[in-house]
Amino acid sequence: MRVTIGQINTTNGDYEGNTAGIIRAIEQGKNDSSDLVVVPETCVQGYTSLDWFLDRDVARCVLQPLEKIIEATEGITAIVGTVRPNPAATGRRLYNSAAVIRDRKLVGFADKTLLPEYDVFDDPRYFEPARERHLFPVDGCKLGVAVCEDFWNDKTFWRDRLYQHDPADELIELGAQVLVSINASPFNKGKMGQRCAMVSHRARSAKLPIVFVNLVGGNDGVIFDGASIVADCEGKIVLQAPPFEEFFGTVDLECGVADERCLPGDDIETIHSALVLGIHDYARKNRFTTAVIGLSGGIDSAVVATLACEALGAENVLSVMMPSPYSSRSSVDDSVELGRRLGMKVIEHPITNAFELLLKELDLPPATAASSSHATENLQSRLRGNILMTISNAEGRLLLSTGNKSELALGYCTLYGDTNGGLAVIGDVLKTEVYALAQHLNRDGEIIPRNILEKRPSAELAPGQFDDQSLPAYDELDPILKMYFEQKATPEEIIAVTQKPTMVYDILNRVESPANEFKRRQLPPTLIISRNAIGIGRRRPVTHRYRRPTQC
């Protein structure tokens, strides 16, 4: 069998644009004399369209775009991710399905059975689960079609499983000769290699070819990396689609020749690519052509500026320096030098006069090396936020916020100040990862000045102020945050690794404090690169009284 995959970048609700991408894949299949074309999960509607799936008019019209796709399939078979109405009087109104189309006829649907409701997923809110599975005969071959999660429950691969039964295994037992899995699987660190191993393992153990096609592109903070895979019956990867870009490719399932392309080899490289795609697609799909960033002379804003220039073009990025009485000269000079190296416009709007006027008006004391109030410090951040939002409004620029995950987790940020923005670029990137990203961005030459990389981190809101006076050292803080957020480790499990119970409980209590959750609830959409990130997948009450003990 000759198969064409269409790794398509969709936009939620853009039926016309999404349909055009699907038809391009079908035409590619025809040009390549393919037997089968496969495109990702819900690629007609986009994933995830969230509560649009609950709107009655959306539910009523979901199959209309499929009519144009059906007409395009003359002489070829296509498997297309879509949602479809549930004809029953009870249950959710929609199924999450794969439409199987053959030569301008709708053969039928393979509906999704396992509906994830963890992290960024909330499928049971929108979809009815399928109750049975069946095969589709195509040119004398029996196709088994699994929609995303239905493929991800292999008891011989996963140590921990969320579901009792395995729909993909049931398709194999029914006699499937080729297994097709359509997916909208978001990017997480390390996930591409995990998928590759999962597909190869199942193909080898079931002794049949597997076509695993994944969505690509950014939708809000969720980034889909693509990296689609085709494996032969020996588990050999015969097609590996490049990550983070649209791709149309054709392969013979019987060829048995390994694909020489390979996935990126380390997390920093993939984080870099994911963030660039996330910025690019968020801007493009929300009709922004330009962006604005507050440049502080620190590592976070330098990394965000560099990523934004790569994603949008340096000519479309404006960086604004807003020095206060406590800003160092080196911060201004380093910001100017960064802009010069990137080819990015940098302008200066000092806040000293406005700050001193408001201090007097509000009867607030100035910050000193011995004493500084949060109100005085936060006033500077909010003045900067006002300037940036005004530029955003006046020029139609997307404001990119620059706070990192380590600071946001502990509430080391100012609401309506540095948290302002339309997109939080590194809100899921730990501070140590920000430094690693900077080193990666400098791999072919020094883009981010060495002074920025080597300076002691500081918000510069008071004389002699440094991050490590308010936060633990980042090389101690970040492993704790990573275990807590990404691995869902308990305090006891973290203490067993760190042997620092007082520090662990202090950090976790700061993470879970109502005041800090209140701030995070109001953050802009955050580009997600890890599991259980600060973003739409994290659901914590603001109002709560639970507090972990301060020691074992």
Coordinates of C-alpha atoms in Angstrom, one line a residue:
M1 CA 0.0 0.0 0.0
R2 CA 1.2 3.5 -0.9
V3 CA 0.3 6.1 1.7
T4 CA 0.5 9.9 1.7
I5 CA 0.4 11.8 5.1
G6 CA -0.7 15.4 5.4
Q7 CA 0.7 16.9 8.6
I8 CA -1.5 20.0 8.5
N9 CA -1.4 23.3 10.5
T10 CA -5.0 24.0 11.3
T11 CA -6.7 27.0 12.9
N12 CA -9.7 26.5 15.3
G13 CA -12.9 27.3 13.4
D14 CA -11.2 28.0 10.1
Y15 CA -13.2 25.5 8.1
E16 CA -12.3 26.9 4.8
G17 CA -8.6 27.1 5.4
N18 CA -8.5 23.8 7.1
T19 CA -10.4 22.1 4.3
A20 CA -8.0 23.6 1.8
G21 CA -5.1 22.0 3.6
I22 CA -6.8 18.6 3.6
I23 CA -7.5 18.9 -0.1
R24 CA -3.8 19.8 -0.7
A25 CA -2.9 16.5 1.0
I26 CA -5.4 14.6 -1.1
E27 CA -4.1 16.1 -4.3
Q28 CA -0.5 15.3 -3.2
G29 CA -1.7 11.7 -2.8
K30 CA -3.1 11.6 -6.3
N31 CA 0.0 13.1 -7.8
D32 CA 2.1 10.4 -6.0
S33 CA -0.3 7.6 -7.1
S34 CA -1.1 6.8 -3.5
D35 CA -3.8 4.4 -2.3
L36 CA -4.4 6.2 0.9
V37 CA -4.2 9.7 2.3
V38 CA -4.2 10.3 6.1
V39 CA -4.6 13.7 7.9
P40 CA -4.8 14.4 11.6
E41 CA -7.5 14.4 14.3
T42 CA -10.2 17.1 14.1
C43 CA -8.3 18.8 11.3
V44 CA -11.5 20.0 9.8
Q45 CA -12.5 22.0 12.9
G46 CA -9.2 22.5 14.6
Y47 CA -8.0 21.1 18.0
T48 CA -9.0 22.1 20.4
S49 CA -12.0 24.3 19.7
L50 CA -13.0 24.0 23.3
D51 CA -16.6 25.1 24.1
W52 CA -17.3 25.9 20.4
F53 CA -18.0 22.2 20.3
L54 CA -21.0 22.9 22.7
D55 CA -22.6 25.5 20.5
R56 CA -25.7 24.1 18.8
D57 CA -25.1 25.8 15.5
V58 CA -21.6 24.5 15.4
A59 CA -22.8 21.0 16.2
R60 CA -25.5 21.2 13.6
C61 CA -23.1 22.2 10.8
V62 CA -19.9 20.2 11.6
L63 CA -20.3 17.9 8.6
Q64 CA -20.8 20.6 5.9
P65 CA -17.1 21.1 5.2
L66 CA -16.8 17.3 4.7
E67 CA -18.9 17.5 1.5
K68 CA -16.1 19.5 -0.3
I69 CA -13.5 17.0 0.9
I70 CA -15.6 14.0 -0.3
E71 CA -15.8 15.5 -3.8
A72 CA -12.0 15.8 -3.9
T73 CA -11.4 12.0 -3.3
E74 CA -12.0 10.7 -6.8
G75 CA -9.9 7.6 -7.3
I76 CA -8.4 7.6 -3.8
T77 CA -9.1 6.8 -0.1
A78 CA -8.8 9.4 2.6
I79 CA -9.0 9.3 6.4
V80 CA -9.9 12.7 7.7
G81 CA -10.2 13.8 11.4
T82 CA -13.5 15.5 12.0
V83 CA -16.3 15.7 14.6
R84 CA -19.7 14.4 13.8
P85 CA -23.2 14.6 15.3
N86 CA -24.4 12.0 17.7
P87 CA -27.7 10.8 16.3
A88 CA -28.9 9.4 19.7
A89 CA -31.3 11.4 21.9
T90 CA -29.0 11.1 24.9
G91 CA -25.3 11.7 25.5
R92 CA -23.0 14.3 24.2
R93 CA -24.0 15.9 20.9
L94 CA -20.7 15.0 19.1
Y95 CA -18.3 12.2 18.4
N96 CA -14.6 12.8 17.7
S97 CA -14.2 10.8 14.6
A98 CA -12.2 9.7 11.6
A99 CA -14.1 9.9 8.4
V100 CA -13.2 7.2 5.9
I101 CA -13.9 8.4 2.4
R102 CA -13.4 6.3 -0.8
D103 CA -13.7 7.6 -4.3
R104 CA -16.2 10.4 -3.5
K105 CA -18.2 8.3 -1.1
L106 CA -18.3 8.4 2.7
V107 CA -17.6 4.8 3.7
G108 CA -18.2 5.4 7.4
F109 CA -16.7 6.8 10.7
A110 CA -14.3 5.4 13.3
D111 CA -15.3 7.2 16.5
K112 CA -12.9 7.8 19.4
T113 CA -13.5 5.7 22.5
L114 CA -11.0 6.8 25.1
L115 CA -11.6 10.5 25.9
P116 CA -8.7 12.1 27.8
E117 CA -9.5 14.6 30.6
Y118 CA -6.1 15.4 32.0
D119 CA -3.7 18.3 31.4
V120 CA -4.9 20.3 28.4
F121 CA -7.5 17.7 27.4
D122 CA -11.2 17.8 28.2
D123 CA -12.7 15.5 25.7
P124 CA -15.6 14.1 27.9
R125 CA -16.9 17.6 28.1
Y126 CA -17.6 17.6 24.4
F127 CA -17.7 14.1 23.0
E128 CA -19.6 10.8 23.4
P129 CA -17.4 7.8 23.5
A130 CA -17.6 5.1 20.9
R131 CA -18.9 1.7 22.0
E132 CA -17.5 -0.6 19.3
R133 CA -14.8 -0.9 16.7
H134 CA -14.8 -2.1 13.1
L135 CA -12.5 -2.4 10.2
F136 CA -12.6 -0.7 6.8
P137 CA -11.8 -2.7 3.6
V138 CA -9.7 -0.6 1.2
D139 CA -8.4 -2.2 -2.0
G140 CA -8.4 -5.7 -0.4
C141 CA -6.7 -4.5 2.8
K142 CA -8.4 -4.3 6.2
L143 CA -7.7 -0.9 7.8
G144 CA -8.0 -0.4 11.5
V145 CA -8.5 3.3 12.4
A146 CA -7.8 4.6 15.9
V147 CA -8.3 8.3 16.9
C148 CA -5.5 9.6 19.1
E149 CA -6.0 8.3 22.7
D150 CA -7.3 5.0 21.3
F151 CA -3.8 4.2 20.2
W152 CA -2.1 5.3 23.4
N153 CA -3.0 2.5 25.9
D154 CA -0.7 -0.4 24.9
K155 CA -0.3 -2.6 28.0
T156 CA 3.0 -3.9 26.7
F157 CA 4.5 -0.4 26.3
W158 CA 3.1 1.7 29.2
R159 CA 3.8 0.9 32.8
D160 CA 0.9 3.0 34.0
R161 CA -2.4 2.9 32.0
L162 CA -5.5 5.2 32.4
Y163 CA -7.9 2.8 30.8
Q164 CA -8.8 -0.9 31.2
H165 CA -9.2 -1.7 27.5
D166 CA -7.1 -1.0 24.4
P167 CA -9.1 -0.1 21.3
A168 CA -6.1 -0.3 19.1
D169 CA -5.4 -3.9 20.3
E170 CA -9.1 -4.7 19.6
L171 CA -8.6 -3.6 16.0
I172 CA -5.6 -5.8 15.7
E173 CA -7.5 -8.7 17.1
L174 CA -10.3 -8.1 14.6
G175 CA -7.7 -8.7 11.8
A176 CA -6.5 -5.3 10.9
Q177 CA -3.7 -5.5 8.3
V178 CA -2.7 -1.8 8.6
L179 CA -3.3 0.4 11.7
V180 CA -3.9 4.1 11.1
S181 CA -3.8 6.5 14.1
I182 CA -4.8 10.1 13.6
N183 CA -3.6 12.5 16.4
A184 CA -3.7 15.9 17.9
S185 CA -0.9 15.2 20.3
P186 CA 0.7 18.4 21.8
F187 CA 4.4 19.0 22.2
N188 CA 5.9 18.2 25.6
K189 CA 9.6 17.9 26.3
G190 CA 10.8 14.4 25.4
K191 CA 7.5 13.4 23.9
M192 CA 8.6 13.1 20.2
G193 CA 11.1 10.3 21.1
Q194 CA 8.5 8.6 23.3
R195 CA 6.0 8.6 20.4
C196 CA 8.5 7.1 18.1
A197 CA 9.4 4.3 20.5
M198 CA 5.6 3.7 21.1
V199 CA 4.8 3.4 17.4
S200 CA 7.8 1.2 16.6
H201 CA 7.1 -1.1 19.5
R202 CA 3.5 -1.6 18.6
A203 CA 4.3 -2.2 14.9
R204 CA 6.9 -4.7 15.8
S205 CA 4.8 -6.6 18.4
A206 CA 1.7 -6.6 16.2
K207 CA 3.7 -7.4 13.0
L208 CA 1.8 -4.8 10.9
P209 CA 2.5 -1.4 9.5
I210 CA 1.3 1.7 11.4
V211 CA 0.6 5.1 10.0
F212 CA 0.7 7.7 12.9
V213 CA -0.2 11.2 11.7
N214 CA -0.1 14.2 14.0
L215 CA -1.3 17.8 13.9
V216 CA 1.2 20.6 13.7
G217 CA 1.0 24.3 14.7
G218 CA 0.2 26.5 17.6
N219 CA -3.4 27.2 18.8
D220 CA -3.4 29.5 21.8
G221 CA -0.7 28.2 24.2
V222 CA -0.9 24.6 22.9
I223 CA 1.8 23.7 20.4
F224 CA 1.4 20.6 18.2
D225 CA 4.8 19.4 16.8
G226 CA 3.7 17.1 14.0
A227 CA 6.6 14.7 13.8
S228 CA 4.3 12.1 12.2
I229 CA 5.6 8.5 11.9
V230 CA 5.1 5.6 9.6
A231 CA 6.5 2.2 10.7
D232 CA 6.7 -1.0 8.7
C233 CA 5.7 -4.5 10.1
E234 CA 9.1 -4.9 11.6
G235 CA 8.8 -1.7 13.6
K236 CA 11.3 0.1 11.3
I237 CA 10.5 3.8 10.8
V238 CA 10.1 4.2 7.1
L239 CA 8.9 7.8 7.2
Q240 CA 9.6 10.5 9.8
A241 CA 8.0 13.8 9.2
P242 CA 10.0 16.9 10.3
P243 CA 8.7 18.5 13.5
F244 CA 7.2 22.0 13.8
E245 CA 6.3 22.4 10.1
E246 CA 3.6 21.4 7.7
F247 CA 4.6 18.3 5.7
F248 CA 3.1 16.2 2.9
G249 CA 5.0 12.9 2.2
T250 CA 4.4 9.6 0.6
V251 CA 5.8 6.2 1.4
D252 CA 5.3 2.5 0.4
L253 CA 4.5 0.5 3.5
E254 CA 6.3 -2.5 2.1
C255 CA 9.5 -0.7 1.3
G256 CA 11.4 -1.6 4.5
V257 CA 13.9 1.2 4.0
A258 CA 14.5 3.3 7.1
D259 CA 14.0 7.0 6.8
E260 CA 17.3 8.8 7.2
R261 CA 15.6 11.9 8.6
C262 CA 15.6 12.0 12.4
L263 CA 14.1 14.1 15.2
P264 CA 16.0 16.8 17.0
G265 CA 18.3 15.2 19.5
D266 CA 17.8 17.3 22.6
D267 CA 15.2 19.1 24.6
I268 CA 16.6 22.6 24.3
E269 CA 16.6 22.3 20.5
T270 CA 13.0 21.2 20.5
I271 CA 12.0 23.9 23.1
H272 CA 13.6 26.5 20.8
S273 CA 11.6 25.3 17.8
A274 CA 8.4 24.9 19.7
L275 CA 8.5 28.5 21.1
V276 CA 9.3 30.0 17.7
L277 CA 6.4 28.2 16.2
G278 CA 4.1 29.1 19.1
I279 CA 5.0 32.8 18.7
H280 CA 4.6 32.7 14.9
D281 CA 1.3 31.0 14.9
Y282 CA -0.3 32.9 17.8
A283 CA 0.6 36.2 16.0
R284 CA -0.4 35.0 12.5
K285 CA -3.7 33.3 13.5
N286 CA -4.7 36.3 15.6
R287 CA -3.8 38.7 12.8
F288 CA -0.8 40.4 14.4
T289 CA 2.1 41.2 12.1
T290 CA 4.2 43.1 14.7
A291 CA 5.2 42.7 18.3
V292 CA 6.5 44.8 21.2
I293 CA 8.6 43.7 24.1
G294 CA 9.9 45.4 27.3
L295 CA 13.6 45.0 27.3
S296 CA 15.3 45.1 30.7
G297 CA 18.8 44.1 30.0
G298 CA 18.2 40.7 31.7
I299 CA 18.3 37.2 30.3
D300 CA 14.5 36.6 30.1
S301 CA 13.7 39.6 27.9
A302 CA 16.8 39.0 25.8
V303 CA 15.7 35.4 25.1
V304 CA 12.1 36.4 24.3
A305 CA 13.3 39.2 22.0
T306 CA 15.6 36.7 20.1
L307 CA 12.8 34.2 19.7
A308 CA 10.4 36.8 18.5
C309 CA 12.8 38.1 15.9
E310 CA 13.2 34.6 14.6
A311 CA 9.5 34.0 14.6
L312 CA 8.3 37.3 13.2
G313 CA 11.3 38.9 11.6
A314 CA 13.5 41.5 13.4
E315 CA 12.0 44.3 11.4
N316 CA 8.6 43.5 13.0
V317 CA 9.7 43.5 16.6
L318 CA 10.0 46.7 18.7
S319 CA 11.8 46.6 22.0
V320 CA 11.3 49.3 24.7
M321 CA 13.8 50.1 27.4
M322 CA 12.1 51.8 30.4
P323 CA 14.9 52.6 32.9
S324 CA 14.0 53.7 36.4
P325 CA 16.3 55.4 39.0
Y326 CA 17.4 51.9 40.0
S327 CA 18.3 50.6 36.5
S328 CA 22.0 50.0 36.0
R329 CA 23.8 51.6 33.1
S330 CA 24.9 48.2 31.9
S331 CA 21.3 47.1 31.5
V332 CA 20.6 49.9 29.1
D333 CA 23.9 49.4 27.2
D334 CA 23.3 45.6 27.0
S335 CA 19.8 46.2 25.6
V336 CA 21.0 48.5 22.9
E337 CA 23.7 46.0 21.9
L338 CA 21.2 43.1 21.8
G339 CA 19.0 45.2 19.5
R340 CA 22.0 46.0 17.2
R341 CA 23.0 42.3 16.9
L342 CA 19.4 41.2 16.2
G343 CA 18.7 44.1 13.8
M344 CA 15.7 45.0 16.0
K345 CA 14.5 48.5 16.7
V346 CA 15.1 49.6 20.4
I347 CA 13.6 52.7 21.8
E348 CA 13.9 54.3 25.3
H349 CA 11.1 55.6 27.5
P350 CA 12.5 56.4 31.0
I351 CA 10.0 56.1 33.8
T352 CA 11.9 58.1 36.4
N353 CA 9.9 61.3 36.2
A354 CA 6.5 59.6 36.3
F355 CA 7.7 57.3 39.1
E356 CA 8.9 60.1 41.3
L357 CA 5.7 62.1 40.6
L358 CA 3.5 59.2 41.7
L359 CA 5.6 58.5 44.7
K360 CA 4.9 62.0 45.9
E361 CA 1.3 61.9 44.8
L362 CA 0.7 58.6 46.7
D363 CA 2.9 59.5 49.6
L364 CA 5.1 56.4 49.1
P365 CA 8.7 56.2 50.3
P366 CA 11.5 55.7 47.8
A367 CA 13.3 52.4 47.8
T368 CA 16.6 52.3 49.6
A369 CA 19.2 49.6 50.0
A370 CA 18.0 49.1 53.6
S371 CA 14.2 49.3 53.0
S372 CA 11.9 48.9 50.0
S373 CA 8.1 48.4 49.9
H374 CA 6.3 46.1 47.5
A375 CA 4.1 49.1 46.5
T376 CA 7.1 51.2 45.5
E377 CA 8.7 48.3 43.6
N378 CA 5.5 47.3 41.9
L379 CA 4.7 50.9 40.9
Q380 CA 7.7 50.8 38.5
S381 CA 6.6 47.5 36.9
R382 CA 3.0 48.8 36.4
L383 CA 4.3 52.0 34.9
R384 CA 6.3 49.9 32.4
G385 CA 3.2 47.7 31.8
N386 CA 1.2 50.9 31.0
I387 CA 3.7 52.1 28.5
L388 CA 3.9 48.7 26.7
M389 CA 0.1 48.3 26.6
T390 CA -0.3 51.9 25.2
I391 CA 2.2 51.1 22.4
S392 CA 0.4 47.9 21.8
N393 CA -2.9 49.7 21.5
A394 CA -1.6 52.6 19.4
E395 CA 0.4 50.5 16.9
G396 CA -1.6 47.2 16.9
R397 CA 1.4 45.3 18.2
L398 CA 1.2 42.0 20.1
L399 CA 2.7 42.5 23.5
L400 CA 4.9 39.5 24.5
S401 CA 5.4 39.1 28.2
T402 CA 8.8 37.8 29.4
G403 CA 8.3 36.2 32.8
N404 CA 9.7 32.7 33.3
K405 CA 8.1 29.7 35.0
S406 CA 10.4 29.8 38.1
E407 CA 9.3 33.3 38.9
L408 CA 5.6 32.8 38.0
A409 CA 5.5 29.7 40.1
L410 CA 6.6 31.6 43.2
G411 CA 4.7 34.8 42.5
Y412 CA 7.8 36.8 41.8
C413 CA 6.0 39.0 39.4
T414 CA 3.8 42.1 39.3
L415 CA 0.1 41.8 38.4
Y416 CA -0.7 44.4 35.7
G417 CA 3.0 45.0 35.4
D418 CA 5.4 42.5 33.9
T419 CA 2.5 40.0 33.6
N420 CA 0.8 42.3 31.0
G421 CA 0.7 40.9 27.5
G422 CA -1.1 39.0 24.9
L423 CA 1.2 35.9 25.0
A424 CA 3.5 34.6 27.8
V425 CA 6.4 33.2 25.7
I426 CA 8.5 31.6 28.4
G427 CA 5.9 31.2 31.2
D428 CA 6.5 27.4 31.0
V429 CA 10.3 27.7 30.8
L430 CA 12.3 27.3 34.0
K431 CA 15.0 29.9 34.7
T432 CA 17.8 27.3 34.2
E433 CA 16.2 26.4 30.9
V434 CA 16.1 30.0 29.9
Y435 CA 19.9 30.1 30.4
A436 CA 20.2 26.9 28.4
L437 CA 18.1 28.4 25.6
A438 CA 20.3 31.5 25.6
Q439 CA 23.4 29.3 25.2
H440 CA 21.7 27.4 22.4
L441 CA 20.7 30.6 20.6
N442 CA 24.4 31.6 20.8
R443 CA 25.6 28.3 19.4
D444 CA 26.7 29.7 16.1
G445 CA 27.9 33.1 17.4
E446 CA 27.2 35.5 20.2
I447 CA 23.7 37.0 19.6
I448 CA 22.9 37.5 23.3
P449 CA 25.7 39.5 24.8
R450 CA 27.9 37.7 27.3
N451 CA 27.2 40.5 29.9
I452 CA 23.5 39.5 29.9
L453 CA 24.4 35.8 30.4
E454 CA 26.8 36.5 33.2
K455 CA 25.2 39.2 35.2
R456 CA 23.6 38.3 38.6
P457 CA 19.8 38.2 38.0
S458 CA 17.9 41.3 39.3
A459 CA 14.6 43.0 38.8
E460 CA 16.3 46.3 39.5
L461 CA 13.4 47.8 41.4
A462 CA 15.5 48.8 44.4
P463 CA 19.1 49.6 45.1
G464 CA 21.3 46.5 45.4
Q465 CA 18.4 44.2 44.7
F466 CA 19.0 40.6 43.3
D467 CA 16.7 37.7 42.7
D468 CA 18.5 35.4 45.1
Q469 CA 17.5 37.7 48.0
S470 CA 13.9 36.7 47.4
L471 CA 14.2 33.3 45.7
P472 CA 16.2 30.2 46.3
A473 CA 19.1 29.7 43.9
Y474 CA 17.7 28.7 40.6
D475 CA 19.8 25.5 40.4
E476 CA 18.1 24.4 43.6
L477 CA 14.7 25.8 42.9
D478 CA 14.1 24.5 39.4
P479 CA 14.6 20.7 40.1
I480 CA 12.0 21.0 42.8
L481 CA 9.6 22.9 40.5
K482 CA 10.2 20.4 37.7
M483 CA 9.4 17.4 40.0
Y484 CA 6.3 19.1 41.4
F485 CA 4.8 20.4 38.2
E486 CA 6.0 17.9 35.5
Q487 CA 6.2 14.7 37.4
K488 CA 3.4 15.4 39.9
A489 CA 5.8 14.3 42.7
T490 CA 4.6 14.5 46.3
P491 CA 6.5 16.6 48.8
E492 CA 7.8 13.4 50.4
E493 CA 9.1 12.2 47.0
I494 CA 10.8 15.5 46.3
I495 CA 12.4 15.6 49.8
A496 CA 13.7 12.0 49.3
V497 CA 15.7 13.3 46.3
T498 CA 16.8 16.8 47.6
Q499 CA 17.2 16.0 51.3
K500 CA 16.0 19.6 52.0
P501 CA 12.6 19.4 53.7
T502 CA 12.4 23.0 54.9
M503 CA 13.3 24.4 51.5
V504 CA 10.8 22.0 49.7
Y505 CA 7.9 22.9 52.0
D506 CA 8.7 26.6 51.8
I507 CA 8.8 26.5 48.0
L508 CA 5.6 24.4 47.6
N509 CA 3.7 26.7 50.0
R510 CA 4.7 29.7 48.0
V511 CA 3.6 27.9 44.8
E512 CA 0.2 27.1 46.2
S513 CA -0.5 30.3 48.1
P514 CA -3.8 32.0 47.2
A515 CA -2.0 35.3 46.4
N516 CA 0.2 33.7 43.8
E517 CA -2.6 31.6 42.3
F518 CA -4.6 34.8 42.0
K519 CA -1.8 36.3 39.9
R520 CA -1.4 33.2 37.7
R521 CA -5.1 33.0 37.0
Q522 CA -4.8 36.4 35.2
L523 CA -1.7 35.6 33.1
P524 CA -2.0 35.8 29.3
P525 CA -2.0 32.5 27.3
T526 CA 1.2 30.7 28.0
L527 CA 3.1 28.6 25.4
I528 CA 3.2 25.1 26.8
I529 CA 6.3 22.9 26.5
S530 CA 5.8 20.5 29.4
R531 CA 3.2 18.4 31.1
N532 CA 1.1 20.0 33.8
A533 CA 2.3 23.4 32.9
I534 CA 1.2 26.8 34.3
G535 CA -1.6 27.3 31.7
I536 CA -5.0 26.0 30.7
G537 CA -4.1 22.5 32.0
R538 CA -3.5 23.6 35.6
R539 CA -6.7 24.0 37.6
R540 CA -6.3 25.2 41.2
P541 CA -8.7 27.1 43.4
V542 CA -7.6 30.7 44.3
T543 CA -9.6 30.5 47.6
H544 CA -8.2 27.7 49.8
R545 CA -6.7 27.3 53.2
Y546 CA -4.7 24.1 52.8
R547 CA -1.0 24.6 53.7
R548 CA 1.7 22.0 53.8
P549 CA 3.7 21.7 57.0
T550 CA 7.0 23.5 57.1
Q551 CA 9.0 20.5 58.0
C552 CA 8.8 16.7 58.0

